[in-house]
C-alpha positions in Angstrom: 104.3 123.8 163.1 102.0 121.7 161.0 103.4 118.9 158.9 102.7 119.1 155.2 99.9 116.7 154.5 100.6 113.9 152.0 98.2 113.2 149.2 95.6 110.9 150.7 95.5 107.3 149.6 91.7 107.7 150.3 91.4 109.3 146.9 92.4 106.1 145.1 90.1 104.1 147.4 87.2 106.5 146.8 87.7 106.3 143.0 87.8 102.5 143.1 84.6 102.3 145.2 82.8 104.9 143.0 83.9 103.1 139.8 82.8 99.7 141.1 79.4 101.1 142.2 78.9 102.9 138.9 79.9 99.8 137.0 77.4 97.7 139.1 74.6 100.2 138.5 75.3 100.3 134.7 75.4 96.5 134.5 72.1 96.4 136.4 70.7 98.7 133.7 71.9 96.2 131.0 75.0 98.0 129.9 78.2 96.2 129.0 81.1 95.9 131.4 83.2 98.3 129.3 80.4 100.9 129.2 79.9 100.4 133.0 83.6 101.0 133.7 83.6 104.2 131.7 80.4 105.3 133.5 81.9 104.4 136.9 85.1 106.3 136.1 83.1 109.4 135.1 81.3 109.2 138.5 84.5 108.8 140.5 86.0 112.3 139.9 85.2 115.7 141.3 85.6 118.9 139.5 88.8 120.4 140.6 87.9 123.9 139.6 84.5 123.9 141.3 85.9 122.5 144.5 88.9 124.9 144.6 86.5 127.8 144.0 84.2 126.6 146.9 87.2 126.2 149.2 88.5 129.7 148.3 85.1 131.3 148.9 84.9 129.8 152.3 88.5 130.7 153.1 89.4 127.0 153.7 92.0 126.7 151.0 94.9 127.4 153.4 93.7 125.2 156.2 94.8 121.6 156.7 91.5 120.3 155.4 91.8 122.5 152.4 95.3 121.2 151.6 94.1 117.6 152.0 91.2 118.3 149.6 93.6 119.8 147.1 95.9 116.7 147.4 92.8 114.5 146.9 91.9 116.4 143.8 95.4 116.2 142.4 95.5 112.4 142.9 92.1 112.1 141.2 93.3 114.2 138.3 96.4 112.1 137.8 94.5 108.8 138.0 92.0 110.1 135.5 94.8 111.2 133.1 96.2 107.6 133.4 92.7 106.2 132.8 92.2 108.4 129.7 95.5 107.2 128.3 94.7 103.6 128.8 91.0 103.6 127.7 91.8 103.6 123.9 94.2 100.7 124.4 91.5 98.9 126.4 88.8 99.7 123.8 90.8 97.9 121.1 90.5 94.6 123.0 86.9 94.7 124.0 84.4 93.2 121.6 80.9 94.4 121.0 79.5 92.3 123.8 81.7 94.1 126.3 84.0 91.2 127.1 87.8 91.2 126.9 89.2 89.5 123.8 92.3 88.1 125.5 94.6 88.9 128.4 98.0 88.5 126.6 97.4 90.9 123.8 95.7 93.3 126.2 98.7 93.4 128.5 101.0 93.9 125.6 98.9 96.8 124.3 98.7 98.4 127.8 102.5 97.9 128.3 103.3 99.5 124.9 100.9 102.4 125.6 102.5 103.0 129.0 106.0 102.9 127.4 105.0 105.4 124.8 103.5 107.7 127.4 106.6 107.4 129.6 108.8 108.3 126.6 106.6 111.3 125.9 106.6 112.5 129.5 110.4 112.1 129.6 110.9 114.1 126.4 108.6 116.8 127.7 110.3 117.0 131.1 113.8 117.0 129.7 113.6 118.9 126.4 110.3 120.7 126.7 111.1 122.1 130.1 114.1 123.9 128.7 113.1 124.6 125.1 109.6 126.0 125.5 110.4 128.6 128.2 113.5 129.6 126.2 111.5 130.1 123.0 108.8 132.0 124.9 111.4 134.3 126.5 112.7 135.2 123.0 109.2 135.9 121.7 108.3 138.0 124.8 111.5 140.0 124.2 109.9 141.3 121.0 107.3 143.2 123.1 104.4 142.0 120.9 101.5 140.6 122.9 99.8 139.2 119.8 103.0 137.4 118.7 103.4 136.0 122.3 99.8 134.7 122.3 100.3 133.2 118.9 103.5 131.5 120.0 101.9 130.0 123.1 99.0 128.7 121.0 101.3 127.3 118.3 103.5 125.5 120.8 100.5 124.0 122.7 99.0 122.8 119.4 102.3 121.6 118.1 103.1 119.6 121.2 99.6 118.2 121.3 99.7 117.2 117.6 103.2 115.9 117.8 102.4 113.8 120.8 99.3 112.3 119.1 101.2 111.4 116.0 104.6 110.3 117.4 103.6 108.7 120.7 100.0 107.8 120.2 98.8 109.7 123.2 95.6 111.8 123.0 95.6 115.3 121.6 94.2 116.5 124.9 97.0 114.9 127.0 99.6 116.5 124.7 97.9 119.9 125.2 97.8 119.3 129.0 101.6 118.7 129.1 102.3 121.7 126.9 100.2 123.8 129.2 102.1 122.5 132.2 105.4 123.4 130.7 
């Protein structure tokens, strides 16, 4: 019996190395540090959909290597969600020259951003996990496919908009969590 593979820590190491190399290349091109970090982050992730499709076509998805690759992709996606949440807070404290404005306000801003995201995730996992399926069951009970589609769209947009206004997270992150629920 094969043990269930754990998500590889190599994903985080690979992302750090790719981000560092991308940042170094961007800075060699004369870009700012902030622009280089964004460039490096963009280079550090793989397309989950493309890789899953390739694994599926080669019938490798259910092998140990396939499960490790999926774990790697999940770690990359989660790290990228965290990076996308923190980038706006970081952008507020970087001047036009690409250097940080100060460590103390930056740490306070990052801490506040993480606290708001944690509150949003908690609310979605506690309330959203129960309320959204309950509402969708009621709508599905009407038998109208159009109404169900409209309800799903309205809930996803409502959670995304509410998260952006109440918690300061991105519209895309709110839609991501609504879709997960």
